CSV table of C-alpha atoms in Angstrom, one decimal:
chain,number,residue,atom,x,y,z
A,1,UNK,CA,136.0,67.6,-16.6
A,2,UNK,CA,136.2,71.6,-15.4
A,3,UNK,CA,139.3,72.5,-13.9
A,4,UNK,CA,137.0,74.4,-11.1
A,5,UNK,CA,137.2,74.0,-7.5
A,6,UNK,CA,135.1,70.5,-6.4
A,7,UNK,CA,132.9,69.9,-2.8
A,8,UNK,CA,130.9,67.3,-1.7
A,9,UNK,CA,127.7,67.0,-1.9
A,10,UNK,CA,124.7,64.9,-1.2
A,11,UNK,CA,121.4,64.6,-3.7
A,12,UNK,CA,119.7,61.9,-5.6
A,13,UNK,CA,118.6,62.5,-9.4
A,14,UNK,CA,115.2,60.9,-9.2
A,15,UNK,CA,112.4,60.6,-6.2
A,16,UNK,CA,113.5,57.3,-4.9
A,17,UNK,CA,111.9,55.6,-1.4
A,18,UNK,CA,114.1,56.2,1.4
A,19,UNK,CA,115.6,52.4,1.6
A,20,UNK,CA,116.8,52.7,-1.5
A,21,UNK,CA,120.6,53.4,-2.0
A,22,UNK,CA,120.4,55.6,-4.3
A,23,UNK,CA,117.6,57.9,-2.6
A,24,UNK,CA,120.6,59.8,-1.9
A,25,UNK,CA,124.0,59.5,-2.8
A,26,UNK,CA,127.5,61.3,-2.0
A,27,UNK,CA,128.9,63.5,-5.6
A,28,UNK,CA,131.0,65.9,-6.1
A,29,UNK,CA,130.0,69.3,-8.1
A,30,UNK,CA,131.8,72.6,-8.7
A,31,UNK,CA,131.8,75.2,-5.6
A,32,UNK,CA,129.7,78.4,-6.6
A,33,UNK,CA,130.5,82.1,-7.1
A,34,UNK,CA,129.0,84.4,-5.2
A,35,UNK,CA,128.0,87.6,-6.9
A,36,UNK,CA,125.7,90.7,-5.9
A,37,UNK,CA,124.3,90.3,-2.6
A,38,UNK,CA,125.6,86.7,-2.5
A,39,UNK,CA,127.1,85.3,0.3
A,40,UNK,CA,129.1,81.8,-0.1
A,41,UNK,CA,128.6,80.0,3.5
A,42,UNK,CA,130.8,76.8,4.6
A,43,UNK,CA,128.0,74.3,6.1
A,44,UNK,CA,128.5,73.0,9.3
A,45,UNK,CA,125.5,71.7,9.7
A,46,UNK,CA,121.9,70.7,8.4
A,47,UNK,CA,118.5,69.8,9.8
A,48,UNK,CA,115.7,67.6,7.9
A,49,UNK,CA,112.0,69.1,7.3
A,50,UNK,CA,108.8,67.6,6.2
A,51,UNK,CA,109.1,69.5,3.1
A,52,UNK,CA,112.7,67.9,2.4
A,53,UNK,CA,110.8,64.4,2.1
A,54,UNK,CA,107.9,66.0,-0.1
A,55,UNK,CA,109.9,67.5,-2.4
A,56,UNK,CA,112.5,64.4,-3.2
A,57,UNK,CA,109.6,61.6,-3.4
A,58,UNK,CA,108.0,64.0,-5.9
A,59,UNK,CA,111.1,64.7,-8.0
A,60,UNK,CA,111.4,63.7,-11.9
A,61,UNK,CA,114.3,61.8,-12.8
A,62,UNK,CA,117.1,64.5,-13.6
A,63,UNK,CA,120.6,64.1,-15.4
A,64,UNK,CA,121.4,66.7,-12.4
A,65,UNK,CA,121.8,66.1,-9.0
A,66,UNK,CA,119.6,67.8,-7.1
A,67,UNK,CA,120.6,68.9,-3.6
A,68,UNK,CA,117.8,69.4,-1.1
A,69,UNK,CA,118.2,70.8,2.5
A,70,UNK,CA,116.8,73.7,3.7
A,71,UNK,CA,118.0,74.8,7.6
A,72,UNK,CA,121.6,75.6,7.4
A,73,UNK,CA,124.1,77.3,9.7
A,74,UNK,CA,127.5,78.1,8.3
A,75,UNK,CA,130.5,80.1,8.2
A,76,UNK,CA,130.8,82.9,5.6
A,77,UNK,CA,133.4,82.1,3.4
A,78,UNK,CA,133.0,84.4,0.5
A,79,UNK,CA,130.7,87.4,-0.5
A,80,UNK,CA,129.4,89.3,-3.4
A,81,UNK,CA,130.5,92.9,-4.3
A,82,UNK,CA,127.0,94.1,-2.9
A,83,UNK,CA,127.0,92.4,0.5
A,84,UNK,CA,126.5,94.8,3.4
A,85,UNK,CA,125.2,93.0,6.2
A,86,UNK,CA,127.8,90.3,6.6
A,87,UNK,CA,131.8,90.0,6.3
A,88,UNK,CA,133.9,86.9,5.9
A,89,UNK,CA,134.1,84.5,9.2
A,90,UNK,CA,130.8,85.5,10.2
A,91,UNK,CA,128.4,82.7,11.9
A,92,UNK,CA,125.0,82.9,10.1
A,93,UNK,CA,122.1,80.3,9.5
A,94,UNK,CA,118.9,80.8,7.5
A,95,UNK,CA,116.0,78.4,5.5
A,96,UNK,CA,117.1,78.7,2.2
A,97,UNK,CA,115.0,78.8,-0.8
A,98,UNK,CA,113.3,76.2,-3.4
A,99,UNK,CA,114.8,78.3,-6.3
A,100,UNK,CA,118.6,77.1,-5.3
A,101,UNK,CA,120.3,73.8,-4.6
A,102,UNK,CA,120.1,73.5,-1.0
A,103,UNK,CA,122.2,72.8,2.5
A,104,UNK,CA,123.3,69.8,2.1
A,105,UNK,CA,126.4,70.2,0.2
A,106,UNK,CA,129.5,71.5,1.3
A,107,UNK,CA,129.4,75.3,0.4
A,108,UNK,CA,125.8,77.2,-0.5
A,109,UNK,CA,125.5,80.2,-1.8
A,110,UNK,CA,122.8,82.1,0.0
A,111,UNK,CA,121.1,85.5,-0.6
A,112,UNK,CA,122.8,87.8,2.6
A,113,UNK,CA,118.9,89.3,3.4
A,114,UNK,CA,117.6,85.9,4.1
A,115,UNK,CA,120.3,84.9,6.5
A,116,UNK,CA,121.1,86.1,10.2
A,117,UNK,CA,123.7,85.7,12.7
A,118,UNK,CA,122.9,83.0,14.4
A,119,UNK,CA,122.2,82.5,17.8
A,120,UNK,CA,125.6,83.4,20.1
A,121,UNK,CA,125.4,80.9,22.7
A,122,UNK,CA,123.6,78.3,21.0
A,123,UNK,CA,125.4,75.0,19.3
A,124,UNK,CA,125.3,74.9,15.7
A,125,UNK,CA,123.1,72.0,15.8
A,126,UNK,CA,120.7,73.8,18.4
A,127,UNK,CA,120.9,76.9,15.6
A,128,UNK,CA,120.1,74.6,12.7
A,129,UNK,CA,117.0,73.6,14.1
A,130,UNK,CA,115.5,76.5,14.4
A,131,UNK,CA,115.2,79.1,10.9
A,132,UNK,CA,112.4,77.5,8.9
A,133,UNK,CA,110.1,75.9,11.3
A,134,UNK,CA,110.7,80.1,13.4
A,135,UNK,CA,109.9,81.7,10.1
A,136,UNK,CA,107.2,79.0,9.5
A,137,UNK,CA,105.4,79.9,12.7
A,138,UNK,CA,106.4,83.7,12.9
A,139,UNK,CA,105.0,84.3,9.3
A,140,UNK,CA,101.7,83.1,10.6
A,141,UNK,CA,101.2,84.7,13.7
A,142,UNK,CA,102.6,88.2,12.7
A,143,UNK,CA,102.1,88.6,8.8
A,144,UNK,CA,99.3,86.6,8.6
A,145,UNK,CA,97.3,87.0,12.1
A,146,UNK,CA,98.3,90.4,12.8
A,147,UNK,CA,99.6,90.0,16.0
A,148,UNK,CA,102.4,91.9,17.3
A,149,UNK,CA,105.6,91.1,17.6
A,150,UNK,CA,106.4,92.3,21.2
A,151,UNK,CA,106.4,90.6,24.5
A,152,UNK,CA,102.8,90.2,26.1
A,153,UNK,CA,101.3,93.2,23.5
A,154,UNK,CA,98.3,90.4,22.9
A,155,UNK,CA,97.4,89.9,26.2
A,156,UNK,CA,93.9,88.6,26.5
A,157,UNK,CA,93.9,86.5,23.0
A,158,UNK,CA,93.2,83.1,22.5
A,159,UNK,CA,95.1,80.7,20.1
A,160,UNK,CA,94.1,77.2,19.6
A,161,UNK,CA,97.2,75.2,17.7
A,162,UNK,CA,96.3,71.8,16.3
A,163,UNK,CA,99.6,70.2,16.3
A,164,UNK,CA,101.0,71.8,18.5
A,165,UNK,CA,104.0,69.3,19.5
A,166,UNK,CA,105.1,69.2,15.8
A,167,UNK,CA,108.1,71.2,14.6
A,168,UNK,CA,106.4,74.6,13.4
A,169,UNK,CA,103.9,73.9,16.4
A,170,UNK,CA,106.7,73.5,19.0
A,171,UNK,CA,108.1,77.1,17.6
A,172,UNK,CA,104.4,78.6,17.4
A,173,UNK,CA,103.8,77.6,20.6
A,174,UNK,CA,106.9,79.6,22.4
A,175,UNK,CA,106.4,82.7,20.0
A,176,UNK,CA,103.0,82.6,21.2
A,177,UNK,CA,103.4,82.8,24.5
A,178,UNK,CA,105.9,85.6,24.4
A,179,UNK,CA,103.6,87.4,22.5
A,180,UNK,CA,101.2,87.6,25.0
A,181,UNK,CA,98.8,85.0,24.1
A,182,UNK,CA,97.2,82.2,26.2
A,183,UNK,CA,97.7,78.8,24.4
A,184,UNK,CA,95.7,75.5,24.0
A,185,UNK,CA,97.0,73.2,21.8
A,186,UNK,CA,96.5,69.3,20.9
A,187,UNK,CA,98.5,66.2,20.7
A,188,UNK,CA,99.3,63.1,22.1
A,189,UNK,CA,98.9,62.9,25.9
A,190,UNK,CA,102.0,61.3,26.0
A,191,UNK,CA,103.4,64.8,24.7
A,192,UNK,CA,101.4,66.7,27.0
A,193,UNK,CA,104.9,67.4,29.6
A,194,UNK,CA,106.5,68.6,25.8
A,195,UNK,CA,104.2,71.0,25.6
A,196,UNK,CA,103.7,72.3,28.9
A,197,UNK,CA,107.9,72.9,28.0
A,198,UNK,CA,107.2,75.0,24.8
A,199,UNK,CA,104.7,77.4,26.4
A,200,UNK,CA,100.9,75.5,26.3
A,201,UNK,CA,98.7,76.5,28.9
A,202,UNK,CA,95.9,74.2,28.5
A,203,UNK,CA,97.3,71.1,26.3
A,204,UNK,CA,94.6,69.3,25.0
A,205,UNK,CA,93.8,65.2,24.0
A,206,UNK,CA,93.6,65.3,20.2
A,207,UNK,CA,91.7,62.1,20.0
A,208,UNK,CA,88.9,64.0,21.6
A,209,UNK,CA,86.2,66.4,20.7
A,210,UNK,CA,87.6,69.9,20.5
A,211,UNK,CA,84.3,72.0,21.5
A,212,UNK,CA,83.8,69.4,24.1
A,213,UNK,CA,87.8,70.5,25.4
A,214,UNK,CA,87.3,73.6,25.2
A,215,UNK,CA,84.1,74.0,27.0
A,216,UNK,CA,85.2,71.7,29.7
A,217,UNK,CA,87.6,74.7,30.2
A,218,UNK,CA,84.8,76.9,29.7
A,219,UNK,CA,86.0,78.4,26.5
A,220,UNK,CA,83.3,79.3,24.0
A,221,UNK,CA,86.0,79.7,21.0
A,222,UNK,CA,89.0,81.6,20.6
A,223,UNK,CA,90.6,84.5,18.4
A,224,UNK,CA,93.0,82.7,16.6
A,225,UNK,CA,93.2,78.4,15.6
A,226,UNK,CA,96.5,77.3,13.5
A,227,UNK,CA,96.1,74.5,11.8
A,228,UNK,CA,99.1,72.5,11.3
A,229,UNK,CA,97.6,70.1,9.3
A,230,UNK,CA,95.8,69.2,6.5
A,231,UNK,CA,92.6,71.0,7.8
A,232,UNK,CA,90.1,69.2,6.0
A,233,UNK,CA,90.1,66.6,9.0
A,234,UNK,CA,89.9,69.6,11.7
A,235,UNK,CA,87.7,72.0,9.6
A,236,UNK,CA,84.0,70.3,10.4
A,237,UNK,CA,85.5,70.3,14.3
A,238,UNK,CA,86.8,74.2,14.2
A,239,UNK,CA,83.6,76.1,12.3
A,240,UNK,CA,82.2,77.2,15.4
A,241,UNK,CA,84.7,77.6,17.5
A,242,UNK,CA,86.5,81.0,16.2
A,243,UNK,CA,85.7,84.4,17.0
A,244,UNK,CA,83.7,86.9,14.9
A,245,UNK,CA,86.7,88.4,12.5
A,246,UNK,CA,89.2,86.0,13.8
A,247,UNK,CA,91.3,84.3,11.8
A,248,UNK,CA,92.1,80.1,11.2
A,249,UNK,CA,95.3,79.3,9.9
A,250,UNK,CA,97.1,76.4,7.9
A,251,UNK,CA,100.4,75.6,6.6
A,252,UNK,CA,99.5,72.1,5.1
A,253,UNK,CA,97.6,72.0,1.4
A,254,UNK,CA,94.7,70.3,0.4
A,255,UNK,CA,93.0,68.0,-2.2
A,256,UNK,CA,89.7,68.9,-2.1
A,257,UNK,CA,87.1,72.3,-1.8
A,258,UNK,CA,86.9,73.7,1.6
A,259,UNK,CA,83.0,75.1,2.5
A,260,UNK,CA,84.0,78.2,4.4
A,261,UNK,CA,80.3,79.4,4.1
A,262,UNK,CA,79.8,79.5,7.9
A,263,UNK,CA,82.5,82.1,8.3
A,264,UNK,CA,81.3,84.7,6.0
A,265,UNK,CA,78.9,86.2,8.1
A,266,UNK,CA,81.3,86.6,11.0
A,267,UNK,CA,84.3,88.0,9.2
A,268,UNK,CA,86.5,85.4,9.6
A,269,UNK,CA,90.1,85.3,7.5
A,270,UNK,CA,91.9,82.1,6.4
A,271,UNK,CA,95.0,82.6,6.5
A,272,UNK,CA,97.8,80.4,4.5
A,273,UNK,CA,101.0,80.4,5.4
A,274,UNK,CA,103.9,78.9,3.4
A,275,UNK,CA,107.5,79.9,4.3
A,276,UNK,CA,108.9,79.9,0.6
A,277,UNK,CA,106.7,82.0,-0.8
A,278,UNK,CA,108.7,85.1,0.2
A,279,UNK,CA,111.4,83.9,-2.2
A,280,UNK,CA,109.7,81.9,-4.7
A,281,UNK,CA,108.3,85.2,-5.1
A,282,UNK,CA,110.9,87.8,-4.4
A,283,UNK,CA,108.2,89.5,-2.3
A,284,UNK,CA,109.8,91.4,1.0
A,285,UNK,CA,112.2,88.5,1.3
A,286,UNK,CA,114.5,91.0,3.0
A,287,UNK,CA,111.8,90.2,6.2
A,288,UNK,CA,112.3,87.0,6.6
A,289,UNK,CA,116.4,87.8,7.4
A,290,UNK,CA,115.0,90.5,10.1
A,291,UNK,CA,112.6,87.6,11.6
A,292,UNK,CA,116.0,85.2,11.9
A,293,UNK,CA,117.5,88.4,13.8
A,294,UNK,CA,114.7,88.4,16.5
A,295,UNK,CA,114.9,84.9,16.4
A,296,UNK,CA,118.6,85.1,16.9
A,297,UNK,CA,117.7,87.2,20.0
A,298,UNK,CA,115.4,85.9,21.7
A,299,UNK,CA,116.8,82.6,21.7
A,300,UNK,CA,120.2,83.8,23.2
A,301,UNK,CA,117.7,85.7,26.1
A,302,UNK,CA,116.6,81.9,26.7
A,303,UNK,CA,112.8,83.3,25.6
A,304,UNK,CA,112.6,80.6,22.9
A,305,UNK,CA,114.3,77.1,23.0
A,306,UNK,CA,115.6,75.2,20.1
A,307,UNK,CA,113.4,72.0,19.6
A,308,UNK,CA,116.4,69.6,18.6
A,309,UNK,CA,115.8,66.3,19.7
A,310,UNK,CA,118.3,63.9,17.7
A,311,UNK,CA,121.7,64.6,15.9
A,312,UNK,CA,124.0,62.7,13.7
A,313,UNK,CA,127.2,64.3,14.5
A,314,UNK,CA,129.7,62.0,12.5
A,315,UNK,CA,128.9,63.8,9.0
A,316,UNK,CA,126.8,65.1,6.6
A,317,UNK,CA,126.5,62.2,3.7
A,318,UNK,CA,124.2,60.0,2.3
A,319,UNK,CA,123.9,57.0,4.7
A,320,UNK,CA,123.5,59.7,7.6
A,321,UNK,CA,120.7,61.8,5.6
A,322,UNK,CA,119.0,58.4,4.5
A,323,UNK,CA,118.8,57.4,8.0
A,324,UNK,CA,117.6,61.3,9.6
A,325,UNK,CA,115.2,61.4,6.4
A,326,UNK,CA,113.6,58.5,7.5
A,327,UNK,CA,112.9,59.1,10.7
A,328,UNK,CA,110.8,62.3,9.6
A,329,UNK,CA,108.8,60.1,7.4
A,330,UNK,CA,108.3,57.9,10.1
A,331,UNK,CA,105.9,61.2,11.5
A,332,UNK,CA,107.1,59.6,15.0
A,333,UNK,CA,109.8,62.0,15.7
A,334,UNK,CA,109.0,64.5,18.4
A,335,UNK,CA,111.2,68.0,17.6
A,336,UNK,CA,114.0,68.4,14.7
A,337,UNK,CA,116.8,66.2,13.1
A,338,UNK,CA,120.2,67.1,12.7
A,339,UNK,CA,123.3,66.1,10.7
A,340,UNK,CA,126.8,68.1,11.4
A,341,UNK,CA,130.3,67.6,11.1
A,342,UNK,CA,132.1,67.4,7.5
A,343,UNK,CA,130.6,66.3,4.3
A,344,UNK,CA,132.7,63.3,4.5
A,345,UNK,CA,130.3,60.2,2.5
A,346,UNK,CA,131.8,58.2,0.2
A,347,UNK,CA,131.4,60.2,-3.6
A,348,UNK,CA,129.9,57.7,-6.2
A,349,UNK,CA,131.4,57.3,-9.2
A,350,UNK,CA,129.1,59.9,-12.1
């Protein structure tokens, strides 16, 4: 047994369903150096994703834990010899990385030009819901559409967000209308007041026909559609109803050929988005630290609002993140989950 210093942290080591005890479990494992631009963060609290639940019922069986968790806010502890942005005691959060074990363990080490400081007069559980659902939805609408970053430069554009009272939806939604852009957006009419609250001008019933919606609101189509979801059930819906060289994005994969035919002759882009590949990648990951920034700001202006709806505020260990998880796989929960506190489970014996 090394002699190194020991946190807690909680992981599984194979893809178990979420009722299962050992979906996740409370260990212990060796606190990390940080080196280069490095900085070693003290977590105070997590939130749960969609992609959290993806990637654990999808894991191989491992003889090493493997520690998930993505949304993180923290307090620098310890930094690298290259570290510029941040010093010790500094309040940061950030959405981590697939390439490195994850938030939910007691101290993360996390590249400094993906982090932030995080929001000033925000909670840390209103913080931690916000970094990768904001880069999620800020990614698409200004790398991927085009659109630019400044309040009300895109006045007189259209968006249509299918979704639009999900987590990345909720964000897209507020960025959106700061931007400049007027908003229609499905869901649930019981979350119609929801997203009225996020920015929506015109929310719309997804059980019905969306030309039908739109044209009842006398709107032809629109400049821009985000898809957040798998768009093979919108696509048939959507054809006709962008723009010529507008642009249809999605954040969800699929399992089968798209027929994008009827675009070509208009010039439309599809757009993907996926939040990791920045770091996957190592491709301008330095942005997505400068997106947390604005974030950062415009959430302490009161421009955007965190979309927490539920914390566990008694710990961060297994029986908590087995419960949060399965709420999100319930797809019933409306906003984000969050654990904080201390990482306080009870460690299993290796």
């Amino acid at each position: 047994m090394s002699n190194d210093p020991l946190m807690q942290a909680v992981g599984f080591f194979e893809g178990l369903p979420i009722d299962d005890p050992k979906s996740f479990i409370d260990q212990k494992k060796e606190i990390p150096i940080p080196e280069a631009r490095n900085i070693l963060i003290k977590v105070k609290a997590v939130s749960v994703n969609p992609v959290d639940t993806k990637l654990r019922q999808t894991a191989p069986k491992s003889d090493t834990l493997k520690v998930l968790g993505f949304d993180g806010v923290g307090e620098v502890v310890k930094i690298g010899e290259k570290v510029s942005k941040f010093k010790i005691g500094d309040r940061i959060f950030y959405a981590g990385t697939t390439t490195r074990s994850g938030s939910n363990q007691e101290y993360q080490l996390v590249d400094e030009r993906i982090a932030a400081l995080a929001p000033k007069h925000l909670s840390d559980e209103e913080a931690v819901a916000l970094p990768l659902t904001s880069l999620t939805a800020y990614e698409l609408l200004f790398d991927k559409f085009g659109l630019i970053p400044e309040e009300n430069a895109n006045q007189g554009k259209k968006i249509l967000v299918i979704n639009g009272a999900g987590g990345v939806g909720s964000i897209l939604n507020q960025l959106a209308k700061w931007a400049g852009l007027e908003i229609y957006a499905t869901s649930s009419p019981k979350n119609f007041e929801w997203l009225t609250s996020v920015g929506v001008d015109h929310p719309l019933d997804y059980h019905h026909d969306l030309k039908q919606s739109l044209q009842e609101l006398g709107v032809e189509a629109v400049d821009y559609i985000a898809v957040l979801f798998d768009i093979t059930h919108y696509l048939e819906q959507i054809t006709h109803l962008i723009k010529p060289f507008g642009h249809v994005g999605t954040i969800v994969g699929v399992n089968e050929p798209l027929n994008l035919s009827a675009w070509k002759n208009l010039s439309v882009s599809l757009d993907w988005e996926y939040m990791f590949a920045k770091t996957d990648y190592d491709y301008q990951i330095e942005t997505q630290g400068e997106a947390l920034a604005m974030i950062a700001s415009l959430a302490e202006r009161g421009v955007l609002k965190t979309t927490l709806t539920k914390v566990y505020s008694d710990g961060i260990n297994a029986k908590n993140l087995r419960a949060a998880t399965k709420e999100v796989e319930s797809g019933h929960m409306l906003g984000k989950v969050v654990l904080s506190g201390t990482f306080n489970g009870e460690v299993a014996p290796f």
